[in-house]
Amino acid sequence: KSGYDELVSEWESVKERDNVKEADVRGEENRPRTGRDWRKGKDVTPEQFTNELGFRGVDFGNWVSQGKNAKERQGMLNQAYDALMDLSNITGIPPKALSLNGSLGLGFGSRGSGAASAHFEPGTLVINLTKTRGAGTLAHEWFHGLDNYFSRLRGGEVAFTGDNAAYRQNNYVTYKPEPLFVHKTQRSTPITKARLEQMHEQNPSSEYFAPFNWQEDPNHPQGVRPVVEKAFADLVKALDESPMAVRAKANDKGADGYWGRIIERGARSFENYVISKMMQDGYNNDYLANVRNAADFPRSQSRYPYLFPEEVAPISEAFDTL
């Protein structure tokens, strides 16, 4: 009772030191882009954007004015076009395929409000970038779109029933990349191949966990080629084994916290991947991905939710394979 004010002050100091905010992980400014001049020095037209990239629609919010500045319509369209062309170059995916078979829409300050710099809407398949803080997030949100797209190939969207966690787990392929395994003759809880192998190693004398007694779950939804499922599974395995997973989880207040979710670790590591590829080729595009370096991170290094430079290689290899 006598030290209440001091105690509150100390607690606020701890929160200020450790609680990671979205603003903590983004660079404070976006450097001018360097790299190939995809537009030949001209403004990209809405028709050119749609025809070359295949997006089903591009929307602007009412408060996004006409103009060529970074936060005006033509300026935002130019930056998005350059960023997506850079992304095509980095991933080896044809520009028109970046719209994920024409399913994606793109919004600039046109959908919703709040503290988020950007968001992907799985129900409407729209990537929304805010007018003021959307720059630097396109790669992150595009990977959410990709993650969701491969899940939809297994039969479409699984409807929302009131449980946000269940909706995420049913609509992003990184939660369930490969078929689970079930016992051939006995009741069992479906488990991953890696978990089955682990249980067999821990119980070598038990026939129950012998691999020959297990089979792929016959109820596993079809639609994604097994080689792609394996590539996603290998990416998830690499992410789970990365020290980043421990740091990210330290930022969460519960089991299903934001920072530690596999879909978020996948999207953040994709940003690292994109940045490392651009660095290798000697250019930058902060509109596509802008991540604050670990050395400049304003919180404890033990809570840095991105990859340290020395941690990028195995994740980059997994993305290359995917």
mmCIF file of C-alpha atoms in Angstrom:
data_model
loop_
_atom_site.group_PDB
_atom_site.id
_atom_site.type_symbol
_atom_site.label_atom_id
_atom_site.label_comp_id
_atom_site.label_asym_id
_atom_site.label_seq_id
_atom_site.Cartn_x
_atom_site.Cartn_y
_atom_site.Cartn_z
ATOM 1 C CA LYS A 1 0.000 0.000 0.000
ATOM 2 C CA SER A 2 2.744 2.430 0.881
ATOM 3 C CA GLY A 3 4.634 1.846 -2.391
ATOM 4 C CA TYR A 4 1.677 1.763 -4.769
ATOM 5 C CA ASP A 5 2.737 4.631 -7.038
ATOM 6 C CA GLU A 6 6.290 3.321 -7.284
ATOM 7 C CA LEU A 7 5.021 -0.175 -8.059
ATOM 8 C CA VAL A 8 2.736 1.071 -10.833
ATOM 9 C CA SER A 9 5.609 3.093 -12.261
ATOM 10 C CA GLU A 10 7.883 0.041 -12.280
ATOM 11 C CA TRP A 11 5.188 -2.064 -13.934
ATOM 12 C CA GLU A 12 4.623 0.548 -16.623
ATOM 13 C CA SER A 13 8.379 0.545 -17.237
ATOM 14 C CA VAL A 14 8.348 -3.219 -17.723
ATOM 15 C CA LYS A 15 5.480 -2.969 -20.217
ATOM 16 C CA GLU A 16 7.224 -0.174 -22.083
ATOM 17 C CA ARG A 17 10.395 -2.259 -22.238
ATOM 18 C CA ASP A 18 8.813 -5.527 -23.368
ATOM 19 C CA ASN A 19 5.408 -5.059 -25.007
ATOM 20 C CA VAL A 20 6.033 -5.139 -28.755
ATOM 21 C CA LYS A 21 3.834 -2.953 -30.949
ATOM 22 C CA GLU A 22 3.435 -3.041 -34.699
ATOM 23 C CA ALA A 23 5.185 0.319 -34.986
ATOM 24 C CA ASP A 24 8.263 -1.193 -33.321
ATOM 25 C CA VAL A 25 8.977 -3.526 -36.232
ATOM 26 C CA ARG A 26 8.598 -1.130 -39.157
ATOM 27 C CA GLY A 27 11.271 1.262 -40.365
ATOM 28 C CA GLU A 28 10.480 4.857 -39.485
ATOM 29 C CA GLU A 29 10.762 5.944 -43.107
ATOM 30 C CA ASN A 30 10.600 4.412 -46.552
ATOM 31 C CA ARG A 31 13.715 5.031 -48.600
ATOM 32 C CA PRO A 32 13.356 5.889 -52.287
ATOM 33 C CA ARG A 33 13.143 2.693 -54.278
ATOM 34 C CA THR A 34 16.139 1.526 -56.273
ATOM 35 C CA GLY A 35 16.002 -1.143 -58.941
ATOM 36 C CA ARG A 36 14.685 -1.849 -62.396
ATOM 37 C CA ASP A 37 12.400 0.766 -63.947
ATOM 38 C CA TRP A 38 9.403 -1.426 -64.676
ATOM 39 C CA ARG A 39 7.227 1.513 -65.799
ATOM 40 C CA LYS A 40 9.777 3.101 -68.175
ATOM 41 C CA GLY A 41 9.460 6.365 -66.273
ATOM 42 C CA LYS A 42 5.703 6.589 -66.860
ATOM 43 C CA ASP A 43 2.691 6.392 -64.581
ATOM 44 C CA VAL A 44 0.947 3.029 -64.564
ATOM 45 C CA THR A 45 -2.680 3.231 -65.633
ATOM 46 C CA PRO A 46 -5.461 1.323 -63.826
ATOM 47 C CA GLU A 47 -6.028 -0.680 -67.009
ATOM 48 C CA GLN A 48 -2.342 -1.594 -67.264
ATOM 49 C CA PHE A 49 -2.269 -2.544 -63.578
ATOM 50 C CA THR A 50 -5.255 -4.851 -64.007
ATOM 51 C CA ASN A 51 -4.187 -6.354 -67.324
ATOM 52 C CA GLU A 52 -0.589 -7.075 -66.329
ATOM 53 C CA LEU A 53 -1.160 -8.162 -62.725
ATOM 54 C CA GLY A 54 -4.602 -9.710 -62.965
ATOM 55 C CA PHE A 55 -6.125 -8.276 -59.778
ATOM 56 C CA ARG A 56 -9.910 -8.451 -59.927
ATOM 57 C CA GLY A 57 -10.227 -4.901 -58.637
ATOM 58 C CA VAL A 58 -8.384 -1.948 -57.104
ATOM 59 C CA ASP A 59 -10.236 0.368 -54.728
ATOM 60 C CA PHE A 60 -9.291 3.716 -53.212
ATOM 61 C CA GLY A 61 -10.801 5.190 -50.083
ATOM 62 C CA ASN A 62 -12.676 8.453 -50.374
ATOM 63 C CA TRP A 63 -9.968 10.303 -48.483
ATOM 64 C CA VAL A 64 -7.184 9.133 -50.839
ATOM 65 C CA SER A 65 -6.913 12.123 -53.162
ATOM 66 C CA GLN A 66 -5.796 12.283 -56.779
ATOM 67 C CA GLY A 67 -2.085 12.897 -57.240
ATOM 68 C CA LYS A 68 1.363 11.377 -57.623
ATOM 69 C CA ASN A 69 2.660 11.775 -54.068
ATOM 70 C CA ALA A 70 3.289 8.618 -52.039
ATOM 71 C CA LYS A 71 -0.048 8.931 -50.223
ATOM 72 C CA GLU A 72 -2.147 9.874 -53.250
ATOM 73 C CA ARG A 73 -3.821 7.660 -55.823
ATOM 74 C CA GLN A 74 -1.349 7.698 -58.693
ATOM 75 C CA GLY A 75 1.601 7.558 -56.342
ATOM 76 C CA MET A 76 0.178 4.566 -54.482
ATOM 77 C CA LEU A 77 -0.669 2.771 -57.716
ATOM 78 C CA ASN A 78 2.866 3.325 -59.044
ATOM 79 C CA GLN A 79 4.434 2.061 -55.818
ATOM 80 C CA ALA A 80 2.209 -1.011 -55.692
ATOM 81 C CA TYR A 81 2.949 -1.827 -59.345
ATOM 82 C CA ASP A 82 6.711 -1.538 -58.811
ATOM 83 C CA ALA A 83 6.494 -3.601 -55.625
ATOM 84 C CA LEU A 84 4.508 -6.386 -57.247
ATOM 85 C CA MET A 85 6.828 -6.492 -60.247
ATOM 86 C CA ASP A 86 9.769 -6.720 -57.839
ATOM 87 C CA LEU A 87 7.937 -9.515 -56.000
ATOM 88 C CA SER A 88 7.436 -11.355 -59.284
ATOM 89 C CA ASN A 89 11.140 -11.048 -59.986
ATOM 90 C CA ILE A 90 12.094 -12.287 -56.500
ATOM 91 C CA THR A 91 9.765 -15.286 -56.426
ATOM 92 C CA GLY A 92 9.950 -16.297 -60.063
ATOM 93 C CA ILE A 93 6.148 -16.151 -60.245
ATOM 94 C CA PRO A 94 4.765 -14.518 -63.440
ATOM 95 C CA PRO A 95 3.324 -11.061 -62.692
ATOM 96 C CA LYS A 96 -0.238 -12.033 -63.564
ATOM 97 C CA ALA A 97 -0.080 -15.044 -61.219
ATOM 98 C CA LEU A 98 0.530 -12.753 -58.226
ATOM 99 C CA SER A 99 -3.215 -12.109 -58.140
ATOM 100 C CA LEU A 100 -3.621 -15.811 -57.288
ATOM 101 C CA ASN A 101 -5.646 -16.831 -60.306
ATOM 102 C CA GLY A 102 -7.377 -13.463 -60.375
ATOM 103 C CA SER A 103 -8.901 -13.971 -56.922
ATOM 104 C CA LEU A 104 -7.176 -11.100 -55.097
ATOM 105 C CA GLY A 105 -8.409 -7.541 -54.814
ATOM 106 C CA LEU A 106 -6.359 -4.584 -53.622
ATOM 107 C CA GLY A 107 -7.570 -1.652 -51.550
ATOM 108 C CA PHE A 108 -5.800 1.573 -50.641
ATOM 109 C CA GLY A 109 -7.301 3.022 -47.485
ATOM 110 C CA SER A 110 -10.702 1.783 -48.594
ATOM 111 C CA ARG A 111 -11.668 -0.919 -46.128
ATOM 112 C CA GLY A 112 -12.076 -0.477 -42.388
ATOM 113 C CA SER A 113 -10.087 1.553 -39.925
ATOM 114 C CA GLY A 114 -7.953 1.034 -36.848
ATOM 115 C CA ALA A 115 -4.353 0.735 -35.778
ATOM 116 C CA ALA A 116 -3.276 -1.879 -38.336
ATOM 117 C CA SER A 117 -1.065 -0.689 -41.187
ATOM 118 C CA ALA A 118 -2.582 -3.290 -43.489
ATOM 119 C CA HIS A 119 -4.633 -6.427 -43.436
ATOM 120 C CA PHE A 120 -5.714 -9.334 -45.612
ATOM 121 C CA GLU A 121 -9.417 -10.178 -45.545
ATOM 122 C CA PRO A 122 -9.861 -13.934 -46.091
ATOM 123 C CA GLY A 123 -13.630 -13.593 -46.461
ATOM 124 C CA THR A 124 -13.449 -11.089 -49.327
ATOM 125 C CA LEU A 125 -9.906 -11.860 -50.587
ATOM 126 C CA VAL A 126 -8.777 -8.247 -50.412
ATOM 127 C CA ILE A 127 -5.406 -6.840 -49.339
ATOM 128 C CA ASN A 128 -5.951 -3.409 -47.823
ATOM 129 C CA LEU A 129 -3.081 -0.968 -47.336
ATOM 130 C CA THR A 130 -3.827 2.123 -45.279
ATOM 131 C CA LYS A 131 -3.056 5.553 -46.678
ATOM 132 C CA THR A 132 -0.754 6.606 -43.861
ATOM 133 C CA ARG A 133 1.021 3.404 -42.824
ATOM 134 C CA GLY A 134 0.425 0.785 -45.483
ATOM 135 C CA ALA A 135 3.820 1.183 -47.127
ATOM 136 C CA GLY A 136 6.213 -1.600 -46.158
ATOM 137 C CA THR A 137 3.570 -4.277 -45.611
ATOM 138 C CA LEU A 138 2.650 -5.560 -49.072
ATOM 139 C CA ALA A 139 4.885 -8.663 -48.985
ATOM 140 C CA HIS A 140 3.504 -9.599 -45.565
ATOM 141 C CA GLU A 141 -0.133 -9.357 -46.635
ATOM 142 C CA TRP A 142 0.495 -11.037 -49.980
ATOM 143 C CA PHE A 143 1.876 -14.103 -48.204
ATOM 144 C CA HIS A 144 -1.287 -14.227 -46.088
ATOM 145 C CA GLY A 145 -3.171 -14.279 -49.374
ATOM 146 C CA LEU A 146 -1.010 -17.114 -50.709
ATOM 147 C CA ASP A 147 -1.409 -19.081 -47.478
ATOM 148 C CA ASN A 148 -5.179 -18.699 -47.701
ATOM 149 C CA TYR A 149 -5.291 -19.425 -51.450
ATOM 150 C CA PHE A 150 -3.786 -22.905 -51.124
ATOM 151 C CA SER A 151 -6.188 -23.719 -48.314
ATOM 152 C CA ARG A 152 -9.129 -22.667 -50.526
ATOM 153 C CA LEU A 153 -7.959 -25.060 -53.248
ATOM 154 C CA ARG A 154 -9.019 -27.858 -50.904
ATOM 155 C CA GLY A 155 -12.690 -27.060 -51.291
ATOM 156 C CA GLY A 156 -13.190 -23.376 -50.671
ATOM 157 C CA GLU A 157 -13.554 -21.266 -47.581
ATOM 158 C CA VAL A 158 -14.534 -23.008 -44.352
ATOM 159 C CA ALA A 159 -17.295 -20.808 -42.971
ATOM 160 C CA PHE A 160 -16.860 -18.723 -39.829
ATOM 161 C CA THR A 161 -18.877 -20.164 -36.932
ATOM 162 C CA GLY A 162 -17.964 -17.676 -34.220
ATOM 163 C CA ASP A 163 -14.526 -19.066 -33.304
ATOM 164 C CA ASN A 164 -11.739 -16.892 -34.743
ATOM 165 C CA ALA A 165 -8.981 -19.386 -33.942
ATOM 166 C CA ALA A 166 -10.842 -22.249 -35.631
ATOM 167 C CA TYR A 167 -11.559 -20.082 -38.659
ATOM 168 C CA ARG A 168 -7.849 -19.291 -39.069
ATOM 169 C CA GLN A 169 -6.827 -22.908 -38.625
ATOM 170 C CA ASN A 170 -9.332 -24.045 -41.236
ATOM 171 C CA ASN A 171 -8.480 -21.395 -43.833
ATOM 172 C CA TYR A 172 -4.670 -21.169 -43.966
ATOM 173 C CA VAL A 173 -2.613 -24.022 -45.348
ATOM 174 C CA THR A 174 0.340 -23.476 -42.983
ATOM 175 C CA TYR A 175 -1.802 -24.756 -40.107
ATOM 176 C CA LYS A 176 -2.380 -28.083 -41.896
ATOM 177 C CA PRO A 177 0.138 -28.337 -44.724
ATOM 178 C CA GLU A 178 0.256 -32.110 -45.201
ATOM 179 C CA PRO A 179 -2.167 -35.003 -44.653
ATOM 180 C CA LEU A 180 -2.266 -36.189 -41.048
ATOM 181 C CA PHE A 181 -1.807 -39.875 -40.208
ATOM 182 C CA VAL A 182 -4.379 -42.143 -38.549
ATOM 183 C CA HIS A 183 -4.094 -45.688 -37.245
ATOM 184 C CA LYS A 184 -5.237 -48.340 -39.697
ATOM 185 C CA THR A 185 -7.172 -50.502 -37.243
ATOM 186 C CA GLN A 186 -7.580 -48.623 -33.954
ATOM 187 C CA ARG A 187 -9.149 -45.311 -32.991
ATOM 188 C CA SER A 188 -6.559 -42.573 -32.958
ATOM 189 C CA THR A 189 -6.145 -38.836 -32.938
ATOM 190 C CA PRO A 190 -4.752 -37.732 -36.330
ATOM 191 C CA ILE A 191 -1.103 -36.705 -36.025
ATOM 192 C CA THR A 192 1.580 -35.372 -38.332
ATOM 193 C CA LYS A 193 4.138 -37.623 -39.939
ATOM 194 C CA ALA A 194 6.876 -35.945 -37.891
ATOM 195 C CA ARG A 195 4.940 -36.550 -34.664
ATOM 196 C CA LEU A 196 4.362 -40.206 -35.591
ATOM 197 C CA GLU A 197 8.075 -40.710 -36.207
ATOM 198 C CA GLN A 198 8.856 -39.011 -32.904
ATOM 199 C CA MET A 199 6.420 -41.220 -30.989
ATOM 200 C CA HIS A 200 7.865 -44.324 -32.664
ATOM 201 C CA GLU A 201 11.380 -43.304 -31.627
ATOM 202 C CA GLN A 202 10.224 -42.754 -28.056
ATOM 203 C CA ASN A 203 8.331 -46.071 -27.985
ATOM 204 C CA PRO A 204 10.301 -48.398 -30.283
ATOM 205 C CA SER A 205 8.860 -51.553 -28.723
ATOM 206 C CA SER A 206 5.250 -50.445 -29.210
ATOM 207 C CA GLU A 207 3.591 -51.787 -32.332
ATOM 208 C CA TYR A 208 0.909 -49.132 -31.979
ATOM 209 C CA PHE A 209 3.277 -46.409 -33.206
ATOM 210 C CA ALA A 210 5.005 -48.548 -35.831
ATOM 211 C CA PRO A 211 4.728 -46.622 -39.111
ATOM 212 C CA PHE A 212 3.355 -49.637 -40.987
ATOM 213 C CA ASN A 213 0.241 -49.501 -38.785
ATOM 214 C CA TRP A 214 -0.561 -45.942 -39.833
ATOM 215 C CA GLN A 215 -1.884 -44.413 -43.031
ATOM 216 C CA GLU A 216 -2.633 -40.969 -44.395
ATOM 217 C CA ASP A 217 -5.977 -39.681 -43.211
ATOM 218 C CA PRO A 218 -8.447 -40.708 -45.969
ATOM 219 C CA ASN A 219 -10.533 -37.637 -45.085
ATOM 220 C CA HIS A 220 -7.711 -35.256 -45.920
ATOM 221 C CA PRO A 221 -9.097 -32.680 -48.380
ATOM 222 C CA GLN A 222 -7.665 -32.867 -51.874
ATOM 223 C CA GLY A 223 -6.818 -30.006 -54.217
ATOM 224 C CA VAL A 224 -3.169 -29.169 -53.510
ATOM 225 C CA ARG A 225 -0.400 -31.185 -55.111
ATOM 226 C CA PRO A 226 1.536 -33.287 -52.546
ATOM 227 C CA VAL A 227 4.838 -31.694 -53.593
ATOM 228 C CA VAL A 228 3.419 -28.276 -52.688
ATOM 229 C CA GLU A 229 2.016 -29.583 -49.409
ATOM 230 C CA LYS A 230 5.442 -30.949 -48.546
ATOM 231 C CA ALA A 231 7.089 -27.623 -49.381
ATOM 232 C CA PHE A 232 4.677 -25.842 -47.033
ATOM 233 C CA ALA A 233 5.298 -28.486 -44.359
ATOM 234 C CA ASP A 234 9.063 -28.075 -44.682
ATOM 235 C CA LEU A 235 8.664 -24.306 -44.371
ATOM 236 C CA VAL A 236 6.580 -24.725 -41.218
ATOM 237 C CA LYS A 237 9.159 -27.136 -39.796
ATOM 238 C CA ALA A 238 11.969 -24.655 -40.478
ATOM 239 C CA LEU A 239 9.965 -21.853 -38.872
ATOM 240 C CA ASP A 240 9.147 -23.963 -35.809
ATOM 241 C CA GLU A 241 12.821 -24.841 -35.386
ATOM 242 C CA SER A 242 13.974 -21.238 -35.789
ATOM 243 C CA PRO A 243 14.887 -19.249 -32.648
ATOM 244 C CA MET A 244 12.445 -16.646 -33.932
ATOM 245 C CA ALA A 245 9.588 -18.886 -32.772
ATOM 246 C CA VAL A 246 10.650 -18.572 -29.125
ATOM 247 C CA ARG A 247 11.105 -14.806 -29.359
ATOM 248 C CA ALA A 248 7.743 -14.339 -31.053
ATOM 249 C CA LYS A 249 5.890 -16.411 -28.473
ATOM 250 C CA ALA A 250 7.396 -14.311 -25.687
ATOM 251 C CA ASN A 251 5.324 -11.388 -26.979
ATOM 252 C CA ASP A 252 2.006 -13.214 -26.620
ATOM 253 C CA LYS A 253 -0.333 -13.221 -23.652
ATOM 254 C CA GLY A 254 -2.020 -16.521 -24.477
ATOM 255 C CA ALA A 255 -1.725 -19.761 -26.429
ATOM 256 C CA ASP A 256 -3.258 -18.216 -29.558
ATOM 257 C CA GLY A 257 -1.459 -14.897 -29.354
ATOM 258 C CA TYR A 258 -0.824 -12.901 -32.498
ATOM 259 C CA TRP A 259 2.968 -12.908 -32.702
ATOM 260 C CA GLY A 260 3.461 -16.652 -32.335
ATOM 261 C CA ARG A 261 0.838 -17.822 -34.826
ATOM 262 C CA ILE A 262 2.315 -19.814 -37.689
ATOM 263 C CA ILE A 263 0.513 -17.648 -40.251
ATOM 264 C CA GLU A 264 2.146 -14.531 -38.780
ATOM 265 C CA ARG A 265 5.594 -16.091 -38.450
ATOM 266 C CA GLY A 266 5.249 -17.232 -42.044
ATOM 267 C CA ALA A 267 4.307 -13.756 -43.268
ATOM 268 C CA ARG A 268 7.025 -11.984 -41.245
ATOM 269 C CA SER A 269 9.710 -14.428 -42.365
ATOM 270 C CA PHE A 270 8.547 -13.919 -45.949
ATOM 271 C CA GLU A 271 9.337 -10.217 -45.479
ATOM 272 C CA ASN A 272 12.841 -11.209 -44.328
ATOM 273 C CA TYR A 273 13.152 -13.459 -47.360
ATOM 274 C CA VAL A 274 12.103 -10.723 -49.784
ATOM 275 C CA ILE A 275 14.481 -8.195 -48.216
ATOM 276 C CA SER A 276 17.416 -10.621 -48.295
ATOM 277 C CA LYS A 277 16.790 -11.385 -51.978
ATOM 278 C CA MET A 278 16.736 -7.686 -52.837
ATOM 279 C CA MET A 279 19.939 -7.109 -50.887
ATOM 280 C CA GLN A 280 21.633 -9.928 -52.769
ATOM 281 C CA ASP A 281 20.710 -8.256 -56.051
ATOM 282 C CA GLY A 282 21.728 -4.790 -54.835
ATOM 283 C CA TYR A 283 18.423 -2.945 -54.688
ATOM 284 C CA ASN A 284 15.677 -2.082 -52.208
ATOM 285 C CA ASN A 285 11.943 -1.517 -52.160
ATOM 286 C CA ASP A 286 10.699 -0.402 -48.757
ATOM 287 C CA TYR A 287 7.125 -0.229 -50.033
ATOM 288 C CA LEU A 288 7.231 -3.987 -50.586
ATOM 289 C CA ALA A 289 8.882 -4.799 -47.251
ATOM 290 C CA ASN A 290 10.298 -2.511 -44.603
ATOM 291 C CA VAL A 291 11.474 -4.217 -41.410
ATOM 292 C CA ARG A 292 13.357 -2.489 -38.629
ATOM 293 C CA ASN A 293 16.816 -4.003 -38.169
ATOM 294 C CA ALA A 294 17.340 -5.959 -34.970
ATOM 295 C CA ALA A 295 20.040 -3.500 -33.882
ATOM 296 C CA ASP A 296 17.463 -0.677 -33.952
ATOM 297 C CA PHE A 297 14.663 -2.646 -32.280
ATOM 298 C CA PRO A 298 13.426 -0.541 -29.329
ATOM 299 C CA ARG A 299 12.496 -3.513 -27.111
ATOM 300 C CA SER A 300 14.443 -6.405 -25.649
ATOM 301 C CA GLN A 301 16.351 -8.403 -28.277
ATOM 302 C CA SER A 302 14.815 -11.538 -26.760
ATOM 303 C CA ARG A 303 11.462 -10.356 -28.154
ATOM 304 C CA TYR A 304 12.504 -9.422 -31.686
ATOM 305 C CA PRO A 305 9.766 -11.165 -33.739
ATOM 306 C CA TYR A 306 11.653 -11.293 -37.039
ATOM 307 C CA LEU A 307 14.657 -13.323 -38.167
ATOM 308 C CA PHE A 308 18.136 -12.257 -37.168
ATOM 309 C CA PRO A 309 20.445 -12.153 -40.221
ATOM 310 C CA GLU A 310 22.164 -15.382 -39.205
ATOM 311 C CA GLU A 311 18.775 -17.142 -39.050
ATOM 312 C CA VAL A 312 17.605 -16.315 -42.571
ATOM 313 C CA ALA A 313 19.414 -19.044 -44.579
ATOM 314 C CA PRO A 314 17.298 -22.151 -43.715
ATOM 315 C CA ILE A 315 14.058 -20.188 -44.024
ATOM 316 C CA SER A 316 15.170 -18.701 -47.326
ATOM 317 C CA GLU A 317 15.944 -22.195 -48.632
ATOM 318 C CA ALA A 318 12.458 -23.340 -47.653
ATOM 319 C CA PHE A 319 10.864 -20.393 -49.455
ATOM 320 C CA ASP A 320 13.019 -21.054 -52.517
ATOM 321 C CA THR A 321 11.713 -24.629 -52.603
ATOM 322 C CA LEU A 322 8.125 -23.473 -52.176
#
